[in-house]
Tab-separated table of C-alpha atoms in Angstrom:
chain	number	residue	atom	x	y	z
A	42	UNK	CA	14.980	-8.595	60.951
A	43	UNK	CA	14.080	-11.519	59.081
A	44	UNK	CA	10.982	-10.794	58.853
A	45	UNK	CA	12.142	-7.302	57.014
A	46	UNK	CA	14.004	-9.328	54.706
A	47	UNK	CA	11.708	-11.804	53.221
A	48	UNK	CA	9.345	-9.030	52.767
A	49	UNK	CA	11.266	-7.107	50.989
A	50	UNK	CA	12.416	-10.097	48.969
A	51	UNK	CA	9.212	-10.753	48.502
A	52	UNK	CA	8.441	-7.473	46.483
A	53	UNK	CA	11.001	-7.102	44.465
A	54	UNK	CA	10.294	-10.697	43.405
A	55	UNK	CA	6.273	-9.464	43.502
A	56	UNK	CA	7.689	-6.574	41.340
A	57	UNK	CA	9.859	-8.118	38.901
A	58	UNK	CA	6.757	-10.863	38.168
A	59	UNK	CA	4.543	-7.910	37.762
A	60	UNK	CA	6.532	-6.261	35.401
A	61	UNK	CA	7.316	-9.608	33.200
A	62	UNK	CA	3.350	-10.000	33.270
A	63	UNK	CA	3.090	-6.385	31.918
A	64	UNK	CA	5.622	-6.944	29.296
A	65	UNK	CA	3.843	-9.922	28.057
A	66	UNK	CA	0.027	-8.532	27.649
A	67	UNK	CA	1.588	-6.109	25.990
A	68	UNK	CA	3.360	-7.878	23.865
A	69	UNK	CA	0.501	-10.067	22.926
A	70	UNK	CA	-1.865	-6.953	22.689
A	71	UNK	CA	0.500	-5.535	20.002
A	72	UNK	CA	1.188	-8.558	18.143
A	73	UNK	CA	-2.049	-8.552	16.290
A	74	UNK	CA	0.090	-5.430	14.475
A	75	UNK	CA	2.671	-8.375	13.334
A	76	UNK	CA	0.887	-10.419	10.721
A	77	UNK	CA	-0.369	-7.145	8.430
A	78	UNK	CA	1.873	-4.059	9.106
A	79	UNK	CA	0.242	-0.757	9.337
A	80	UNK	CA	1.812	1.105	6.664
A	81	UNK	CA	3.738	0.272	2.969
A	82	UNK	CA	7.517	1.006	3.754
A	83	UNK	CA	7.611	-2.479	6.657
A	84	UNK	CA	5.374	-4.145	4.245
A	85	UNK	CA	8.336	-3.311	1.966
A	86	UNK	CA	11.228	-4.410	3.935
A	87	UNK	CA	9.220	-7.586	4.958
A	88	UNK	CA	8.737	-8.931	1.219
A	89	UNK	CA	11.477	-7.758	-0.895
A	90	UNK	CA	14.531	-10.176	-0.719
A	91	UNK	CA	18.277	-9.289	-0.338
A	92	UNK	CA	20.485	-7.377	-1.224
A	93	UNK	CA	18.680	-4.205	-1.713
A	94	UNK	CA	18.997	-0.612	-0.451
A	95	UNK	CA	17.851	1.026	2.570
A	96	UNK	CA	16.819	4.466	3.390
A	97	UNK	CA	16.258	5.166	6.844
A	98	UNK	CA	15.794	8.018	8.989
A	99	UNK	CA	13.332	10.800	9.895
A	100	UNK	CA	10.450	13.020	7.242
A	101	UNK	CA	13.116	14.200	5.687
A	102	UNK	CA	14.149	11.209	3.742
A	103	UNK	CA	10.736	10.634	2.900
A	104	UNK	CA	10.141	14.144	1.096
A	105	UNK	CA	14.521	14.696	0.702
A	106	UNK	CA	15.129	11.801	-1.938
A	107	UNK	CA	13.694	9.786	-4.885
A	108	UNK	CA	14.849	6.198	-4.508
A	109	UNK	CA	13.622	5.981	-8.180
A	110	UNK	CA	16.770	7.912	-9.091
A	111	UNK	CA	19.252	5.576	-6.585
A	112	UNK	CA	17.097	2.621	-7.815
A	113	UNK	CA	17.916	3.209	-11.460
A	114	UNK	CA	21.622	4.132	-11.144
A	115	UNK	CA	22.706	0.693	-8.396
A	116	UNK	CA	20.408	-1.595	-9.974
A	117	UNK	CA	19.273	-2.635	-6.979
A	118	UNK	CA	15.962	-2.305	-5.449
A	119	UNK	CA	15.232	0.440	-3.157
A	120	UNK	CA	13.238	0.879	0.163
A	121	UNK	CA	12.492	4.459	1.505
A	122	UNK	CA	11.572	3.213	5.017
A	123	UNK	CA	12.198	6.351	6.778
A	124	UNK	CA	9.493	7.864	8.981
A	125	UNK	CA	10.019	10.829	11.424
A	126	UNK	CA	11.734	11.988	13.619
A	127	UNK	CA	9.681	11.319	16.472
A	128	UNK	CA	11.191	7.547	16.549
A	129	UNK	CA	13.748	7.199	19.500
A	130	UNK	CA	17.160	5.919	17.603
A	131	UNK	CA	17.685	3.234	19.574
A	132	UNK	CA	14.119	1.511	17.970
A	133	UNK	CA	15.420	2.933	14.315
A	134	UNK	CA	18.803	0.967	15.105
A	135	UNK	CA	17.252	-2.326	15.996
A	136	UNK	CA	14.368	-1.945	13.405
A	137	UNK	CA	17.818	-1.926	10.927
A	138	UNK	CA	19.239	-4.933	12.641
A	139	UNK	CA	15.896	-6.801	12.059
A	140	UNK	CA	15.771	-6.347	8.575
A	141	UNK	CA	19.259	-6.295	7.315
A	142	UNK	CA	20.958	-8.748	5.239
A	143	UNK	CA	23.935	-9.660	3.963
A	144	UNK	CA	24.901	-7.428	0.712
A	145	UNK	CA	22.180	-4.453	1.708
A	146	UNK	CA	23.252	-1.260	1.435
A	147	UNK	CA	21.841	1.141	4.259
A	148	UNK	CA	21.702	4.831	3.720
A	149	UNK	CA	20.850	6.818	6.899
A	150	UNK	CA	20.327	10.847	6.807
A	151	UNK	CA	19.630	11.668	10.343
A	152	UNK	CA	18.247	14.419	11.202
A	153	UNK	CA	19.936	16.566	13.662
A	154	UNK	CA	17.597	15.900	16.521
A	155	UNK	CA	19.485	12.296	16.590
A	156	UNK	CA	22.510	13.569	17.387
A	157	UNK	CA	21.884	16.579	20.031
A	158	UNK	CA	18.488	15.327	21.453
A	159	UNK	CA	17.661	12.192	23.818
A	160	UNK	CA	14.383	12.378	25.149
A	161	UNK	CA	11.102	9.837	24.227
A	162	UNK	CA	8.491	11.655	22.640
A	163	UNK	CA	4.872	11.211	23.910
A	164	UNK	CA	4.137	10.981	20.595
A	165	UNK	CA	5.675	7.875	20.040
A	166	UNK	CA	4.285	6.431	22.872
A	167	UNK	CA	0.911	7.077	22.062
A	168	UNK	CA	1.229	4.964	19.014
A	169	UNK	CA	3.111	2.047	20.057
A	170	UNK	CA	0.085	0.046	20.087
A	171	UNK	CA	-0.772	0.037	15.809
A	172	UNK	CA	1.484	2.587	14.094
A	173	UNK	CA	5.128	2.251	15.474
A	174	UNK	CA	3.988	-1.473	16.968
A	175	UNK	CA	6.928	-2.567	14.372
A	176	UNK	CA	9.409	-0.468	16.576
A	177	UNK	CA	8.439	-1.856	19.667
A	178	UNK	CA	8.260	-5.182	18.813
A	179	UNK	CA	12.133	-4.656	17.066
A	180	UNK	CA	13.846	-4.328	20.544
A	181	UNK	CA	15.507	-6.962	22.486
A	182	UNK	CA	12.908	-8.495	25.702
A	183	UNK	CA	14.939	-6.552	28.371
A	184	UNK	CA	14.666	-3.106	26.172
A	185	UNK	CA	10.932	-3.875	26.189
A	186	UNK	CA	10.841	-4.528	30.103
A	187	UNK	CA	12.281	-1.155	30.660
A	188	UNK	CA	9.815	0.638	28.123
A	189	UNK	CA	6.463	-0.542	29.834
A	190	UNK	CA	7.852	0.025	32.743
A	191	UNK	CA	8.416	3.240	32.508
A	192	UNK	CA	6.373	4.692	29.499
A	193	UNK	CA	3.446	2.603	28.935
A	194	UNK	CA	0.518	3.839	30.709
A	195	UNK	CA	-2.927	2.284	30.744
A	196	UNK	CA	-4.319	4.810	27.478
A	197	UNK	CA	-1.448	2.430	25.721
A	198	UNK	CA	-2.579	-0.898	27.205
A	199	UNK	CA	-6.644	-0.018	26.448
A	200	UNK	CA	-5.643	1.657	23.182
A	201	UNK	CA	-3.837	-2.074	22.249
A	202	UNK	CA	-6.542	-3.934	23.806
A	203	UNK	CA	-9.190	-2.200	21.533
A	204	UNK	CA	-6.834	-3.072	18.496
A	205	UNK	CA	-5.945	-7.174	19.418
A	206	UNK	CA	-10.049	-7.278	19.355
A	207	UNK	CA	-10.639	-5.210	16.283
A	208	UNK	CA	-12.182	-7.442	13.667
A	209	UNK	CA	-10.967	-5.523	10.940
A	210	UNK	CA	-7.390	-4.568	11.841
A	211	UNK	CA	-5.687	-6.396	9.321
A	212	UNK	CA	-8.294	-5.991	6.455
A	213	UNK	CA	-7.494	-2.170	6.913
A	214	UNK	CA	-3.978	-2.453	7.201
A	215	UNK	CA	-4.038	-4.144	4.283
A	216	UNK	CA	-6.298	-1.773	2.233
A	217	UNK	CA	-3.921	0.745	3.388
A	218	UNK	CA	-0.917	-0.853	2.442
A	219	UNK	CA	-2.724	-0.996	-1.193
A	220	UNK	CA	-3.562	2.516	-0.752
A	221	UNK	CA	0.253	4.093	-0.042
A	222	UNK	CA	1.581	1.815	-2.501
A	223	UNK	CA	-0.384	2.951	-5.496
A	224	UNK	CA	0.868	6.786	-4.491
A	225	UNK	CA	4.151	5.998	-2.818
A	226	UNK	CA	5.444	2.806	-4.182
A	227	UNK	CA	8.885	3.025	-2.692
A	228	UNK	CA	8.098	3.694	0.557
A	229	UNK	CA	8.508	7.584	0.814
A	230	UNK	CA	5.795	10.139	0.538
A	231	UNK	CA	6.210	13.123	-1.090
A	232	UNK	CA	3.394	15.802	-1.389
A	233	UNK	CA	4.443	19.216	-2.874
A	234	UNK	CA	0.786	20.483	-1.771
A	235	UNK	CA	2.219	20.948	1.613
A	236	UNK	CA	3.674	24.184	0.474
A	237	UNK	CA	2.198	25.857	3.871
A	238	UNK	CA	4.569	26.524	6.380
A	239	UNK	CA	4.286	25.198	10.091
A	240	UNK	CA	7.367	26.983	11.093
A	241	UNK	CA	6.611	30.551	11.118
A	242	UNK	CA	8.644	32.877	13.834
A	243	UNK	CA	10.610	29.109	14.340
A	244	UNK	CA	14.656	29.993	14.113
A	245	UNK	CA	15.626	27.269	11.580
A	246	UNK	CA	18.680	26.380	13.157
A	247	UNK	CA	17.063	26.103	16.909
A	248	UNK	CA	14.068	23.651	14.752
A	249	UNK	CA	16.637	21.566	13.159
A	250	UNK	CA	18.705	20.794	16.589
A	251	UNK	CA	21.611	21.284	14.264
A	252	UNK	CA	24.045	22.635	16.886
A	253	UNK	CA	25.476	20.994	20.175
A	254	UNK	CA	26.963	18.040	21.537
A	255	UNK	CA	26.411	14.459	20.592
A	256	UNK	CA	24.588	12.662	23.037
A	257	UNK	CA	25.333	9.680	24.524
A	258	UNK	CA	22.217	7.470	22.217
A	259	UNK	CA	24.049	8.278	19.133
A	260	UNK	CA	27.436	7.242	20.352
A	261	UNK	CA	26.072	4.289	21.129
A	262	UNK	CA	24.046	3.851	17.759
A	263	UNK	CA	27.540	4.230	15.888
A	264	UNK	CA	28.940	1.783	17.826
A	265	UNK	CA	25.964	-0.746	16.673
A	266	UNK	CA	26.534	0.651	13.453
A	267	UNK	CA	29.709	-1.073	13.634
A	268	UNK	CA	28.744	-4.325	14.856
A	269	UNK	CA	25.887	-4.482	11.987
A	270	UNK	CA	28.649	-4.289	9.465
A	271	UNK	CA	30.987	-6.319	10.696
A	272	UNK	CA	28.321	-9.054	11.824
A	273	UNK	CA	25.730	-8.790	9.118
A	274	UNK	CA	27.420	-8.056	5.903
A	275	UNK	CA	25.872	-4.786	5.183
A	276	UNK	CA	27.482	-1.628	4.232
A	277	UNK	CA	25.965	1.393	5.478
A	278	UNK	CA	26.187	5.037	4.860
A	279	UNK	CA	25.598	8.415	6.638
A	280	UNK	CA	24.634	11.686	4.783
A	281	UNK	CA	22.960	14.237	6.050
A	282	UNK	CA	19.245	15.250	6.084
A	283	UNK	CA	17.394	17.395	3.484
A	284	UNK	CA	16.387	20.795	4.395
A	285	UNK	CA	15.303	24.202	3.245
A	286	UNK	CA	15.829	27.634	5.296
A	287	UNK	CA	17.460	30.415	6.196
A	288	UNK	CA	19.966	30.488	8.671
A	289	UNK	CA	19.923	26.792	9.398
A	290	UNK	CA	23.664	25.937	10.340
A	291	UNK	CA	25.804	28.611	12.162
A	292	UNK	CA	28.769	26.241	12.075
A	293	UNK	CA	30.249	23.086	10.775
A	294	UNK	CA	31.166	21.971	14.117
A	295	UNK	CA	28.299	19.321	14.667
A	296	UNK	CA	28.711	18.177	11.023
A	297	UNK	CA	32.290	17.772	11.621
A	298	UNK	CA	32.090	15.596	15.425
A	299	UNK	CA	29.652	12.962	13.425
A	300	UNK	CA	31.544	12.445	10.741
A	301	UNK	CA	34.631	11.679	13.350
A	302	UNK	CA	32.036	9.817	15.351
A	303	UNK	CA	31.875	7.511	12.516
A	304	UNK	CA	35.013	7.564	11.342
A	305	UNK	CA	36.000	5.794	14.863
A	306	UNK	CA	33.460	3.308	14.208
A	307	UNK	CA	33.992	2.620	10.644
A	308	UNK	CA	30.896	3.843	9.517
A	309	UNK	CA	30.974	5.919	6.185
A	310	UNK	CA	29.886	9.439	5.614
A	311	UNK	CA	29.422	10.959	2.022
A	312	UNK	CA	28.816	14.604	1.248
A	313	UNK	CA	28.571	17.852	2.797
A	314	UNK	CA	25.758	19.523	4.580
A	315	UNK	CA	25.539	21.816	1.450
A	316	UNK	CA	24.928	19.082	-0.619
A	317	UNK	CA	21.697	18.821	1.082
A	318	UNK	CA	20.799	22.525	1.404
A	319	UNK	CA	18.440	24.604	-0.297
A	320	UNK	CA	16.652	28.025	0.069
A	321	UNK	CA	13.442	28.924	1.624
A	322	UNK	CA	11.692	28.191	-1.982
A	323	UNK	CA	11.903	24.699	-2.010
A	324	UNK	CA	10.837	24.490	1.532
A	325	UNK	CA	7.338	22.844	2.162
A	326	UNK	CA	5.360	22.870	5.377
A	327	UNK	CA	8.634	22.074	7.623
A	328	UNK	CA	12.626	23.186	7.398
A	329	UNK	CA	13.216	19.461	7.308
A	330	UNK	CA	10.621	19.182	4.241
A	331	UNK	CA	11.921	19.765	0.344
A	332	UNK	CA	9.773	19.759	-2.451
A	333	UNK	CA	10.348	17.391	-5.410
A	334	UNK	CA	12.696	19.721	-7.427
A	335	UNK	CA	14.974	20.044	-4.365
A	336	UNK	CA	14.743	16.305	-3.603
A	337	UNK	CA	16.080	15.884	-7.070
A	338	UNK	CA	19.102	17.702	-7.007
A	339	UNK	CA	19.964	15.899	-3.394
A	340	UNK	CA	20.109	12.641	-4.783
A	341	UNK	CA	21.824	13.343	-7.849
A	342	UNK	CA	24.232	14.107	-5.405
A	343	UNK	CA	24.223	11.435	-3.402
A	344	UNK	CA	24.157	8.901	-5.819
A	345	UNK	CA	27.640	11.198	-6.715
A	346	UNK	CA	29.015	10.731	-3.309
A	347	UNK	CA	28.244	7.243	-2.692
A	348	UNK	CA	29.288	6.198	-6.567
A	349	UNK	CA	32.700	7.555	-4.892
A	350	UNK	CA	33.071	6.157	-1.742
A	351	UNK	CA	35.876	3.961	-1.415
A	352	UNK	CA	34.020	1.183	-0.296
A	353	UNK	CA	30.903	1.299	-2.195
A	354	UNK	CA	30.420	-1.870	-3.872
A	355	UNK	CA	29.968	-1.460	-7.708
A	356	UNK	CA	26.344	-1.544	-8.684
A	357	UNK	CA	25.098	-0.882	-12.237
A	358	UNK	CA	21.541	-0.645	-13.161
A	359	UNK	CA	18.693	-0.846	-14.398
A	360	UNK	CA	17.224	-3.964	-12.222
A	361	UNK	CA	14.915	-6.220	-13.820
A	362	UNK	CA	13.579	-6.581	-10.427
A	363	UNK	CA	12.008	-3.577	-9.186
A	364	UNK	CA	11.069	-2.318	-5.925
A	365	UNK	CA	7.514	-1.367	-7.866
A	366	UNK	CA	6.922	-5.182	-9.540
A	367	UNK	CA	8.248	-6.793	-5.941
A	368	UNK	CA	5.601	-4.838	-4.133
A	369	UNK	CA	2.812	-5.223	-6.809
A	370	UNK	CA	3.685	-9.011	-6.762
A	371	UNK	CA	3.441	-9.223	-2.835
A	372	UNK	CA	0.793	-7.157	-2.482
A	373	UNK	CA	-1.661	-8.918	-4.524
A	374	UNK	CA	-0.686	-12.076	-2.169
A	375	UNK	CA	-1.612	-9.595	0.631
A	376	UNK	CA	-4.770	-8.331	-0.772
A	377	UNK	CA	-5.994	-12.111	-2.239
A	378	UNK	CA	-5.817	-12.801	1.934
A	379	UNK	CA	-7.544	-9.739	2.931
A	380	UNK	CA	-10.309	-8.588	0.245
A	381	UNK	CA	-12.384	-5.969	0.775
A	382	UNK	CA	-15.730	-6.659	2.594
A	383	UNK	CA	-18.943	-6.440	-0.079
A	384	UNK	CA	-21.334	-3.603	0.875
C-alpha cells in the first residue's frame, strides 16, 4: 500500500514539474514576440501614455468606427486595438487590465459571439506563438499552466521554437509595424475593397451569434469589468458591434440581458443595437464588416451616446497630442533600432 502511494505521489509531483517545465519553454519561446510586437495597435497601447481611449473588441471595431472622429471630439488620443473575434474574452479582458491606466476611457463593442459562445478557437491557438503571443503572455502564470496544458500541442512549441531563433523577427515586426501605421495609424483597418461577400447562404442572425443565453465567460468578464474600474481608475463602456444584414436580430432579448448584466456590475452601456445597424449595402465581405460610410454614421452616434452618459467625464478636443504624432514619434525610435537590412 505504501508502495501505491509514493508512486502515485510521485506522478502527480512528476506531472505537475512537467507541466511547470512546459509552461516555461513556452514562455521563453514566445517572449522573443515581447520586445517588438507583431502588429501596430500593441505597438500603440505600449507607447502612447495615459489617459487615452480604448477600443477593444472583435473585426468589427476595426472596420465599425473611425477613432479619428472620437479622437477629435474627447481630445484625447485614441487606440483602435480591436482584433477579431477569434480571441477568447478572457485574454481580451486581461490584455485590458495590462494596459489600462488611470483616467483611460475603454470602449468595448463585443460582438455577439462573446456573449452566447465559449469555446477556444484552433485558430487562436495556432498563432499563439507570433501573432496573438501578446494575449498569451497577458494572462496570469496559473491561466497559462492550464492553456499548455491543454491546448498547446507540439506544431505550437516547433512553430515558437522556429520564431525565438529567427534572426529577423523583430526587424520584420518592426517593418511591419511601419507598414500598418502609414495605412492604419490608429490601430484599425479599414478596406472598402473587401466589398465581396464571404457569407453567402449564411443566416445573418445564426453568423452573428446574436441570440441565446449569456455564458458563463462573459459573466465573469463583467465582473472583472468591475474590478478594473473600481481598482484602476478607468471608465469603460459597452456598445454594441457594427454590422450590416438582413435579418440579423429576431429579438431584443440578448441586447436587453447584457445591458442588465452590466448594469449589476456597474459597467455602462450606451446606445441601441440600431444605432449600429445598417442594410446589406454597406456590408463588406462579412455581416460583422461596414464600409467607411456606415462606420461614419456609427460613431457619430456613439460619440452622441457616450457625450451623454452620466458618467462620462467631460472631454473637449482637439488634442495637441495625437494618436498619429505619438506613433510617428515612437516609431521612428522603433525603426532607428531596427533599420532595414541593405541589399
Amino acid at each position: 500500500m505504501k508502495s501505491v502511494v509514493l508512486f502515485a505521489v510521485a506522478m502527480l509531483v512528476g506531472s505537475f514539474s512537467a507541466a511547470i517545465a512546459l509552461v516555461a519553454t513556452y514562455d521563453a519561446l514566445t517572449g522573443a514576440n515581447k520586445s517588438v510586437p507583431f502588429d501596430h495597435s500593441k505597438f500603440l497601447l505600449e507607447v502612447i501614455p495615459s489617459p487615452k481611449i480604448v477600443i477593444d473588441g472583435g473585426s468589427s471595431s476595426m472596420f465599425g468606427i473611425v477613432p479619428e472622429m472620437i479622437e477629435n471630439e474627447f481630445g484625447l488620443p485614441v487606440i483602435d486595438a480591436a482584433d477579431n473575434a477569434s480571441i477568447p474574452l478572457a485574454m481580451k479582458i486581461n490584455r485590458i487590465i495590462q494596459y489600462s491606466r488611470p483616467g483611460d476611457i475603454i470602449i468595448l463593442p463585443f460582438e455577439w459571439v462573446y456573449y452566447t459562445r465559449s469555446d477556444m478557437p484552433s485558430d487562436f491557438i495556432d498563432k499563439t506563438p507570433d501573432e496573438y503571443a501578446s494575449y498569451y503572455g497577458s494572462l496570469p502564470y496559473m491561466d497559462r499552466l492550464w492553456f499548455v496544458i491543454r491546448w498547446a500541442s507540439l506544431h505550437n512549441f516547433s512553430d515558437a521554437f522556429r520564431l525565438r531563433f529567427k534572426p529577423s523577427l523583430a526587424r520584420d515586426h518592426a517593418a511591419n509595424i511601419g507598414d500598418l501605421l502609414r495605412r492604419f495609424p490608429y490601430g484599425d483597418r479599414k478596406d472598402d475593397s473587401r466589398r465581396r461577400s464571404s457569407v453567402t447562404g449564411l443566416d445573418c442572425a445564426d453568423y452573428l451569434g446574436s441570440e441565446g443565453s449569456i455564458v458563463e465567460e462573459m459573466r465573469m468578464a463583467a465582473r472583472e469589468l468591475r474590478t478594473i474600474q473600481n481598482r484602476l481608475g478607468v471608465r469603460i463602456y459597452i456598445t454594441w458591434p457594427a454590422i450590416a444584414g438582413e435579418g440579423c436580430y429576431r429579438s431584443n432579448n440578448l441586447q436587453n440581458d447584457a445591458r442588465d448584466l452590466f448594469a449589476e456590475n456597474g459597467v455602462t452601456t450606451v446606445g441601441d443595437v440600431t444605432d449600429s445597424s445598417f442594410d446589406p449595402s454597406h456590408m463588406l465581405d462579412t455581416y460583422y464588416h461596414v464600409d467607411s460610410a456606415a462606420a461614419e454614421v456609427r460613431t457619430k452616434r456613439l460619440i452622441y451616446h457616450l457625450s451623454k452618459a452620466h458618467d462620462f467625464p467631460t472631454l473637449r478636443g482637439p488634442t495637441n497630442n495625437s494618436t498619429i504624432e505619438q506613433g510617428k514619434q515612437a516609431y521612428q525610435v522603433l525603426a532607428a533600432r531596427y533599420p532595414p537590412i541593405k541589399r
